[in-house]
PDB file of C-alpha atoms in Angstrom:
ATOM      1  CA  UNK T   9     -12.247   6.181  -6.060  1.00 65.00           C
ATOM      2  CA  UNK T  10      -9.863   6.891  -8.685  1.00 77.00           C
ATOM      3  CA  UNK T  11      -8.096   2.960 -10.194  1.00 85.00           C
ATOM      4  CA  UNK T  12      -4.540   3.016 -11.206  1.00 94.00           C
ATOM      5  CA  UNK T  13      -2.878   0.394 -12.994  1.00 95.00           C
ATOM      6  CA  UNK T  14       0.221   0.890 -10.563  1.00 96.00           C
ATOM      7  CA  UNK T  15       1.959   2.860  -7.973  1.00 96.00           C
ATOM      8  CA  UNK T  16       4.208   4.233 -10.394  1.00 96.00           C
ATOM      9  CA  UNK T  17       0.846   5.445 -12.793  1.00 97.00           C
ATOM     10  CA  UNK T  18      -0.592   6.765  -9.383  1.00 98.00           C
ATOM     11  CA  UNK T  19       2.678   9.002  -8.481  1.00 98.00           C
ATOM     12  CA  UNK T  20       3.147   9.979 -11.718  1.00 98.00           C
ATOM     13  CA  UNK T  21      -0.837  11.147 -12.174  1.00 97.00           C
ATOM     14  CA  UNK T  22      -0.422  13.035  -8.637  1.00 98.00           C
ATOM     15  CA  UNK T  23       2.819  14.742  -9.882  1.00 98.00           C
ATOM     16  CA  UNK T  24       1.307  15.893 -13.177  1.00 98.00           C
ATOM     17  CA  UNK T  25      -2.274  17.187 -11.489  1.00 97.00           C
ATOM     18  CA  UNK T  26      -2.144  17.818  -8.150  1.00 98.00           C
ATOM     19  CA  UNK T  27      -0.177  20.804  -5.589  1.00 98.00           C
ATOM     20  CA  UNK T  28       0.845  20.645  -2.439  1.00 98.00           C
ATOM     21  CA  UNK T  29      -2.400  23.041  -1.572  1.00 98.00           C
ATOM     22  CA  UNK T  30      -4.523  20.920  -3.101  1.00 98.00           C
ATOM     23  CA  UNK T  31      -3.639  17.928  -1.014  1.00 98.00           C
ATOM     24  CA  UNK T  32      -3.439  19.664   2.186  1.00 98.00           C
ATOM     25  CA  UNK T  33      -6.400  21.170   1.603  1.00 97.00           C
ATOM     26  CA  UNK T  34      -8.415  17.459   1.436  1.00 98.00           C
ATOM     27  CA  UNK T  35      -6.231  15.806   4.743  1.00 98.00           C
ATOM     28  CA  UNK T  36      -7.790  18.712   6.428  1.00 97.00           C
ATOM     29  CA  UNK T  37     -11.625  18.262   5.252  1.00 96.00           C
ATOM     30  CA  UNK T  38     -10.414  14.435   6.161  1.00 97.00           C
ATOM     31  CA  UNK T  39      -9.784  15.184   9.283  1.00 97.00           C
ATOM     32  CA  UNK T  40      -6.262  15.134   9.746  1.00 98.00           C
ATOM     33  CA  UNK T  41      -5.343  18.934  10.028  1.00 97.00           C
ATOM     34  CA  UNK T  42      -1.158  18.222  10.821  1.00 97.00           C
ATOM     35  CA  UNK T  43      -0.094  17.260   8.217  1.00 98.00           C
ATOM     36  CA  UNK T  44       1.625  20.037   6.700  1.00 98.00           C
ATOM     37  CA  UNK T  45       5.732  20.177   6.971  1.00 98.00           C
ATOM     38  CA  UNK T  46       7.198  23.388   8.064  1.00 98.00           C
ATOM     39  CA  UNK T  47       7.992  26.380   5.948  1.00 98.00           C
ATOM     40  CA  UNK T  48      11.473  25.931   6.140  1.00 98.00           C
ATOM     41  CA  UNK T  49      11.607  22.456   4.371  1.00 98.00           C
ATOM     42  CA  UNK T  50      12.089  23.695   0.991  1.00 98.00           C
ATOM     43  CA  UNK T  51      12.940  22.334  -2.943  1.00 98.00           C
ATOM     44  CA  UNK T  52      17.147  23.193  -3.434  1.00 98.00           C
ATOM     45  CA  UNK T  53      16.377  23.981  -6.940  1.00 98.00           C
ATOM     46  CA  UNK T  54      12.749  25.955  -8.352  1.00 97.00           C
ATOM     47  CA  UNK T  55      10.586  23.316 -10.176  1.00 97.00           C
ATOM     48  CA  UNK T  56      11.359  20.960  -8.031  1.00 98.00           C
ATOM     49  CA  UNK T  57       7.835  18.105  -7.574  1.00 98.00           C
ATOM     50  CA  UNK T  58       8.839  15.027  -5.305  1.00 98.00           C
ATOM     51  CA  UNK T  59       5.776  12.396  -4.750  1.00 98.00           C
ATOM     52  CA  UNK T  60       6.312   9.152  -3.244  1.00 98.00           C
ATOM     53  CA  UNK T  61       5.993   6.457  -0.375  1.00 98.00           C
ATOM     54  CA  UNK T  62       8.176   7.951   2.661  1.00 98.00           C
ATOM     55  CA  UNK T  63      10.646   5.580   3.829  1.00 98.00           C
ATOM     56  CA  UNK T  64      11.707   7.236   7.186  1.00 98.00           C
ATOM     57  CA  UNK T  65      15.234   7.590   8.097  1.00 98.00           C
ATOM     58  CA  UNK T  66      16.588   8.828  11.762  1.00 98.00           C
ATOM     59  CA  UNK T  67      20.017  10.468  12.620  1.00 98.00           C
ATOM     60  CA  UNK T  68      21.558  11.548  15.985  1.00 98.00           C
ATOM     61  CA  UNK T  69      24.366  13.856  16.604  1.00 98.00           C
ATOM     62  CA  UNK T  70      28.224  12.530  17.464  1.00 97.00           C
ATOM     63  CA  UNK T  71      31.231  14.218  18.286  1.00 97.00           C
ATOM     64  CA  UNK T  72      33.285  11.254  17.502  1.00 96.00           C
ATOM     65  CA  UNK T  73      34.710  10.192  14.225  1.00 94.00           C
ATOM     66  CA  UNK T  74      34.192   6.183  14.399  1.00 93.00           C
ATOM     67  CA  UNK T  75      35.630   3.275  12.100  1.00 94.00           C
ATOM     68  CA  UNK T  76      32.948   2.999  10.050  1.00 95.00           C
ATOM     69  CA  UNK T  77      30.967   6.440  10.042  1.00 96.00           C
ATOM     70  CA  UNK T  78      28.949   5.717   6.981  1.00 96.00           C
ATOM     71  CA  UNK T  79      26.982   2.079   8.041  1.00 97.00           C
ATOM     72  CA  UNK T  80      23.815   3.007   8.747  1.00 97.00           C
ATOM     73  CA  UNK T  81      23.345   5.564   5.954  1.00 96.00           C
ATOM     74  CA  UNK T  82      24.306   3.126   3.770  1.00 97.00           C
ATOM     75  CA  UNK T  83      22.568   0.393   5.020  1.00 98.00           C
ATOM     76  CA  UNK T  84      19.228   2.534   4.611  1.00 98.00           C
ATOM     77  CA  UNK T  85      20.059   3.723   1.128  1.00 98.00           C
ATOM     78  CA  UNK T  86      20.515   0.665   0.395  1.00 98.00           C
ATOM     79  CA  UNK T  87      17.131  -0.557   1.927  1.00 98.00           C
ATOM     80  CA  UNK T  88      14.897   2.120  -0.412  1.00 98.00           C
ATOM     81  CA  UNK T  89      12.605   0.552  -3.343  1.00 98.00           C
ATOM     82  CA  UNK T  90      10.838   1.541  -6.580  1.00 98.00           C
ATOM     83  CA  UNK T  91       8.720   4.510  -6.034  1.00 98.00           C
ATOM     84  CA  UNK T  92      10.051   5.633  -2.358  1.00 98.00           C
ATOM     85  CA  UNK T  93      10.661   8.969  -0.933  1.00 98.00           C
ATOM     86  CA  UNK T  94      13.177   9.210   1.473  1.00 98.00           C
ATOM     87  CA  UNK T  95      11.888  11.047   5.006  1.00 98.00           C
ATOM     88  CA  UNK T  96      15.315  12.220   6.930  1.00 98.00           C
ATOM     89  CA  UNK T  97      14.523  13.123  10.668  1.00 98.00           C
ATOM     90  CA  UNK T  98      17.843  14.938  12.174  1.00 98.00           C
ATOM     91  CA  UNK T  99      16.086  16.590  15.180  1.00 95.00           C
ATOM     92  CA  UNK T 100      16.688  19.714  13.269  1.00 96.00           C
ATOM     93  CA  UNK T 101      20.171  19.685  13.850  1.00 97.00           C
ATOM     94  CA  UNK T 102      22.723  21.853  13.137  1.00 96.00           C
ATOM     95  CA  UNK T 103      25.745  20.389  13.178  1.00 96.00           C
ATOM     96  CA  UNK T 104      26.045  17.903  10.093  1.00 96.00           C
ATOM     97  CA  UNK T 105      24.920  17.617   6.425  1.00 97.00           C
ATOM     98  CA  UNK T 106      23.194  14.171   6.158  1.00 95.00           C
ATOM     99  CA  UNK T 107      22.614  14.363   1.745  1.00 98.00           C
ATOM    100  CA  UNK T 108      24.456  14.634  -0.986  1.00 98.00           C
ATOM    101  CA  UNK T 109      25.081  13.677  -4.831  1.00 98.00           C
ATOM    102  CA  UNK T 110      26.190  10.392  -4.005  1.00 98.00           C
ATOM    103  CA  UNK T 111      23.504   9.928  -1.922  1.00 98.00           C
ATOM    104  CA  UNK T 112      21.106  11.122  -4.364  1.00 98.00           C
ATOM    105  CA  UNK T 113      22.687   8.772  -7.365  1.00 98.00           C
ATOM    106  CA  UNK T 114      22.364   5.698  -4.976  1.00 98.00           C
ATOM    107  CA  UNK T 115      18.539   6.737  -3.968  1.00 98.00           C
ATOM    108  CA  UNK T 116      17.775   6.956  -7.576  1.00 98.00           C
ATOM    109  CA  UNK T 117      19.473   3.874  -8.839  1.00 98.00           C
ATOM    110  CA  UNK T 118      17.405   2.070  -6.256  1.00 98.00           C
ATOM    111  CA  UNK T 119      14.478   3.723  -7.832  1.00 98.00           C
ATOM    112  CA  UNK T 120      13.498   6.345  -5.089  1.00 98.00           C
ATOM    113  CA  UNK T 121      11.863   9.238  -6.629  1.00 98.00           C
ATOM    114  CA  UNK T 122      13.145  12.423  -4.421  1.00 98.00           C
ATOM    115  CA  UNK T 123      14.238  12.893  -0.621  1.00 98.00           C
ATOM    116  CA  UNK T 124      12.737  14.989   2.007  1.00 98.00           C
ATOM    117  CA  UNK T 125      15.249  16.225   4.786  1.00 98.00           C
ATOM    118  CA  UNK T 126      14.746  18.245   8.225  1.00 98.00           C
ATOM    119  CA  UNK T 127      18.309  19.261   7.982  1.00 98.00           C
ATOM    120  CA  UNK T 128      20.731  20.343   5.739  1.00 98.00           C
ATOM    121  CA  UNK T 129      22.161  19.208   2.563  1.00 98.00           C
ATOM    122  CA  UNK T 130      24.814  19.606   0.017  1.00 98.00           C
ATOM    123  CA  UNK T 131      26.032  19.344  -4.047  1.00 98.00           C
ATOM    124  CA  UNK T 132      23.357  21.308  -4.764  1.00 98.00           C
ATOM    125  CA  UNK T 133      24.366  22.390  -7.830  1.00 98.00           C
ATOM    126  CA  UNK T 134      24.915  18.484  -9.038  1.00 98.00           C
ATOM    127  CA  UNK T 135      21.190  17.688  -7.486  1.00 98.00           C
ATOM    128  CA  UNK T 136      19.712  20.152  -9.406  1.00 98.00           C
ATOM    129  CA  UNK T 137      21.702  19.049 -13.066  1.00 98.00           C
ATOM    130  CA  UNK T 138      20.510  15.199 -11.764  1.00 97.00           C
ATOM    131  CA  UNK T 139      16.978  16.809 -11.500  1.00 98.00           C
ATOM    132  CA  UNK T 140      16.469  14.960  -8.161  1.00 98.00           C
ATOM    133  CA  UNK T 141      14.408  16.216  -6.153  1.00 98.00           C
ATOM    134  CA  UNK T 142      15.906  17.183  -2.356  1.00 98.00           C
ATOM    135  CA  UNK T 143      13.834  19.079  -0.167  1.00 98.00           C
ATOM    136  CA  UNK T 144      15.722  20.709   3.408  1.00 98.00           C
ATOM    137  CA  UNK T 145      15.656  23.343   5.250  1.00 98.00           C
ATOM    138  CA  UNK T 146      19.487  24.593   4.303  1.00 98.00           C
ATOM    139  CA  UNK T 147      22.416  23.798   2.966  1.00 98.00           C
ATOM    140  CA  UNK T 148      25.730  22.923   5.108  1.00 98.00           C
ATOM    141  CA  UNK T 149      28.931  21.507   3.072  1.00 97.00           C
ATOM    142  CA  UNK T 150      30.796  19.549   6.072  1.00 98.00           C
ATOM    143  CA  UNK T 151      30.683  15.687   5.561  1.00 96.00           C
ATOM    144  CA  UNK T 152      28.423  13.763   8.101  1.00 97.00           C
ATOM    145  CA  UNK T 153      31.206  11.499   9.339  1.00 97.00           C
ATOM    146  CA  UNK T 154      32.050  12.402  12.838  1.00 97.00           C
ATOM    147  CA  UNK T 155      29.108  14.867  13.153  1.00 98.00           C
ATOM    148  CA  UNK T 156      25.902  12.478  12.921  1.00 98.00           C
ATOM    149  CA  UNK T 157      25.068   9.010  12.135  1.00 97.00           C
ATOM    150  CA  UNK T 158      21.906   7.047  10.955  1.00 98.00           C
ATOM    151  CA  UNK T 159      20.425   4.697  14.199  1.00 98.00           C
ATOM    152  CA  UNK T 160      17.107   3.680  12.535  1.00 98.00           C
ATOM    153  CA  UNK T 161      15.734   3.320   9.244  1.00 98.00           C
ATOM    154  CA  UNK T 162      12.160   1.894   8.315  1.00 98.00           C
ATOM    155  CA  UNK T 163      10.620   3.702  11.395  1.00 98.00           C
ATOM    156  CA  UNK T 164       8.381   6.105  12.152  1.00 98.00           C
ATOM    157  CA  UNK T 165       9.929   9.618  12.873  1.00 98.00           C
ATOM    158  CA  UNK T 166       9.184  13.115  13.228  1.00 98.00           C
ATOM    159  CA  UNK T 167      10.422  15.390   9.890  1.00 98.00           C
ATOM    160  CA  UNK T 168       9.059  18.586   9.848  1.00 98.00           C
ATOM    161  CA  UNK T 169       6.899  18.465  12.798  1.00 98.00           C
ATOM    162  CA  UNK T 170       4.701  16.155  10.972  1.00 98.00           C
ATOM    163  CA  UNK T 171       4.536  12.344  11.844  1.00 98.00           C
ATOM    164  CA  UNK T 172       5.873  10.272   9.229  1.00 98.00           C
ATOM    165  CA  UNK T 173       5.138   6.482   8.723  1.00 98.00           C
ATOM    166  CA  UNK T 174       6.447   4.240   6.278  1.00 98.00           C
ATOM    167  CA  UNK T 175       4.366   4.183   3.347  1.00 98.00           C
ATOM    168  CA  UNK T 176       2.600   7.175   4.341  1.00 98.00           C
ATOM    169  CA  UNK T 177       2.616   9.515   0.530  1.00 98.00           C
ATOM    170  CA  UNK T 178       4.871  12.452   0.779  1.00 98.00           C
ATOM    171  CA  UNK T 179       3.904  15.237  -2.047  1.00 99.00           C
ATOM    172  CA  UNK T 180       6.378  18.541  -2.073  1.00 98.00           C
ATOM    173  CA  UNK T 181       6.279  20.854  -4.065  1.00 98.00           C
ATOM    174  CA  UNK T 182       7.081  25.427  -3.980  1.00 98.00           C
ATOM    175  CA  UNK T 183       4.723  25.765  -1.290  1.00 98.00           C
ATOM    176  CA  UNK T 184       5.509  23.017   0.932  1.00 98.00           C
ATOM    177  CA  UNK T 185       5.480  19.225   2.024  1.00 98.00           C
ATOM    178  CA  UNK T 186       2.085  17.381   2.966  1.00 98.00           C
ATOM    179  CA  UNK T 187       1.985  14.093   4.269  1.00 98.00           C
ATOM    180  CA  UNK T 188      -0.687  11.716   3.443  1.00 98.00           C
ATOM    181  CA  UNK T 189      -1.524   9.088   6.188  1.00 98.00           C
ATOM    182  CA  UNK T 190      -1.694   5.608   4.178  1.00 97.00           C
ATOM    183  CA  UNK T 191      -4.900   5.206   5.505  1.00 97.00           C
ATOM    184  CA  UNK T 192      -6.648   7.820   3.981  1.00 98.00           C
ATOM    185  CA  UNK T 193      -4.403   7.749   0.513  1.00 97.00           C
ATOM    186  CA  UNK T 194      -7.558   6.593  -1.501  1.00 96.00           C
ATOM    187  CA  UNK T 195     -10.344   8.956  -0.234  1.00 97.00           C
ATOM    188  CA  UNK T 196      -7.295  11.896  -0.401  1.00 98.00           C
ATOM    189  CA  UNK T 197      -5.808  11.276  -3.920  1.00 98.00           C
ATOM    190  CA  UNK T 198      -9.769  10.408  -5.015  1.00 97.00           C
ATOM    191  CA  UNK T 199     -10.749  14.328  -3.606  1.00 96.00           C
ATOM    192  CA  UNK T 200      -7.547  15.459  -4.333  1.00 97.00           C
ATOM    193  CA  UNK T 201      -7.816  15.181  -8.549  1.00 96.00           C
ATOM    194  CA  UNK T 202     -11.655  16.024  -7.797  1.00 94.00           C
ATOM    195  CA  UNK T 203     -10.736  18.970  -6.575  1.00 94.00           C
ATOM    196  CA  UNK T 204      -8.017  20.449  -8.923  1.00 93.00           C
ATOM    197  CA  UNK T 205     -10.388  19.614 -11.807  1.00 92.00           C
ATOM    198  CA  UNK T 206     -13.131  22.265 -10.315  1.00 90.00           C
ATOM    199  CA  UNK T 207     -10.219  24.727  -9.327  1.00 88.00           C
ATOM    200  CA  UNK T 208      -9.561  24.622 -13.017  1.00 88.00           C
ATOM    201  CA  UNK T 209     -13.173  25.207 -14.065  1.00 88.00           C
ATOM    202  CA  UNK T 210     -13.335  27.934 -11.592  1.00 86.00           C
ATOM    203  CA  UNK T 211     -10.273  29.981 -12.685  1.00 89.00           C
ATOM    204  CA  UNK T 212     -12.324  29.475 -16.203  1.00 90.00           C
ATOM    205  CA  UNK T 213     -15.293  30.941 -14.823  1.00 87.00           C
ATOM    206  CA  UNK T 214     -13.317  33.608 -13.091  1.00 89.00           C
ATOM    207  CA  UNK T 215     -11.023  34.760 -16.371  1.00 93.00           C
ATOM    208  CA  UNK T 216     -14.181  35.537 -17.809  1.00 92.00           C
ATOM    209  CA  UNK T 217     -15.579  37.678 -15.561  1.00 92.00           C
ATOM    210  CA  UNK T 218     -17.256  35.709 -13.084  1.00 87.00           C
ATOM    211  CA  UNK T 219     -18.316  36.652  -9.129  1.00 88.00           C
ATOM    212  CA  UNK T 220     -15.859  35.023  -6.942  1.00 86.00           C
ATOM    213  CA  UNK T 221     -18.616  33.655  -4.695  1.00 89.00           C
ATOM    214  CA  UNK T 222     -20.730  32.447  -7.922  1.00 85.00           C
ATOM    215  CA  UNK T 223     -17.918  30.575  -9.284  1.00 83.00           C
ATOM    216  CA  UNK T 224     -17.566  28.689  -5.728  1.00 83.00           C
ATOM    217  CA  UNK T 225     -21.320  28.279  -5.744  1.00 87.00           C
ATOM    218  CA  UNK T 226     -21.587  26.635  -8.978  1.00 85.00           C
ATOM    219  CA  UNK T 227     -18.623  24.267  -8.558  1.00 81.00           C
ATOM    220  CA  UNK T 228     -18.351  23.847  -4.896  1.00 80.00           C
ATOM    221  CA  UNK T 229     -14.870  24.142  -4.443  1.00 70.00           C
ATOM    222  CA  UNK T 230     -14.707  24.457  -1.086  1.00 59.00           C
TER     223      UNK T 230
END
């Protein structure tokens, strides 16, 4: 096992080594084989790396415009902690735009290190000059009030067809979100950095000249 002095030394390790692959890669030798995100959950800007502890947010669909349309968004926002990635469930609607700039200035003031959303978002091009990293499946400029609200925050949910717990470790990067269960986030980060390091001495072996099943063989990268 792999000893960090802190979650933040842990995330930022993972973000500097490790891919998406990589990751998913281990969770399936570990046995959990669904943990992959769908394609369509993608980085709004290219570069984009988000690693963090999920903190799971739920929306529903309205077709009213109430007093205070904003509460629960807000309210979980306002909720998020050092080191969290936010984990947006809309049950892949449509309709409304749940994210934002303002959104994304709050999240990182509190210290939240990207968001991951199964839905659409917007102020893309002030995301990307924040170098925040958002992660959705499109982009929709209409305002949530009236179309959706937040009902639950803190809970498990569904984002991507994966099941997402709080504190379960979200990594995204240009090929995809993986999920992490936080039970197996010491054995999977541990494999994870063992891993990249041989997939590195492998592409080594391989630049100069090596048989692609003799590099495998000597390193055991699979």
């Amino acid at each position: 096992m792999v000893d960090f002095t802190s979650e933040q030394q842990m995330f930022d390790t993972m973000q500097d080594k490790l891919r998406a692959a990589v990751i998913s890669d281990v969770v399936d030798r570990l046995g959990a084989r669904e943990q992959a995100m769908r394609a369509d959950i993608c980085p709004v800007y290219p570069g984009a790396i988000v690693v963090g502890r999920a903190y799971p947010i739920i929306t529903a669909d309205v077709f009213e415009l109430s007093d205070d349309p904003y509460r629960g968004e807000i309210e979980a926002v306002d909720s998020l902690r050092s080191n969290d990635v936010i984990v947006v469930c809309t049950n892949r609607s449509t309709r409304t735009c749940i994210w934002g700039e303002l959104l994304s200035t709050a999240a990182r003031a509190r210290g939240a290190r990207g968001a991951v959303i199964d839905g659409y978002t917007r102020d893309v091009a002030q995301i990307t000059a924040m170098n925040f990293p958002v992660f959705a499946t499109g982009r929709k400029l209409v305002d949530s009030a009236g179309r959706s609200r937040v009902i639950d925050h803190g809970c498990p949910v569904i984002c991507g067809d994966v099941l997402v717990n709080p504190g379960d470790i979200v990594f995204g990067d240009m090929d995809g979100v993986v999920v992490i269960p936080k039970e197996l986030e010491q054995k999977a980060i541990s494999l994870a950095l063992e891993k990249a390091g041989k997939e590195d001495l492998v592409r080594d072996e391989l630049l100069r000249g090596a048989m692609l099943r003799d590099a495998y063989a000597k390193y055991k990268v699979l």
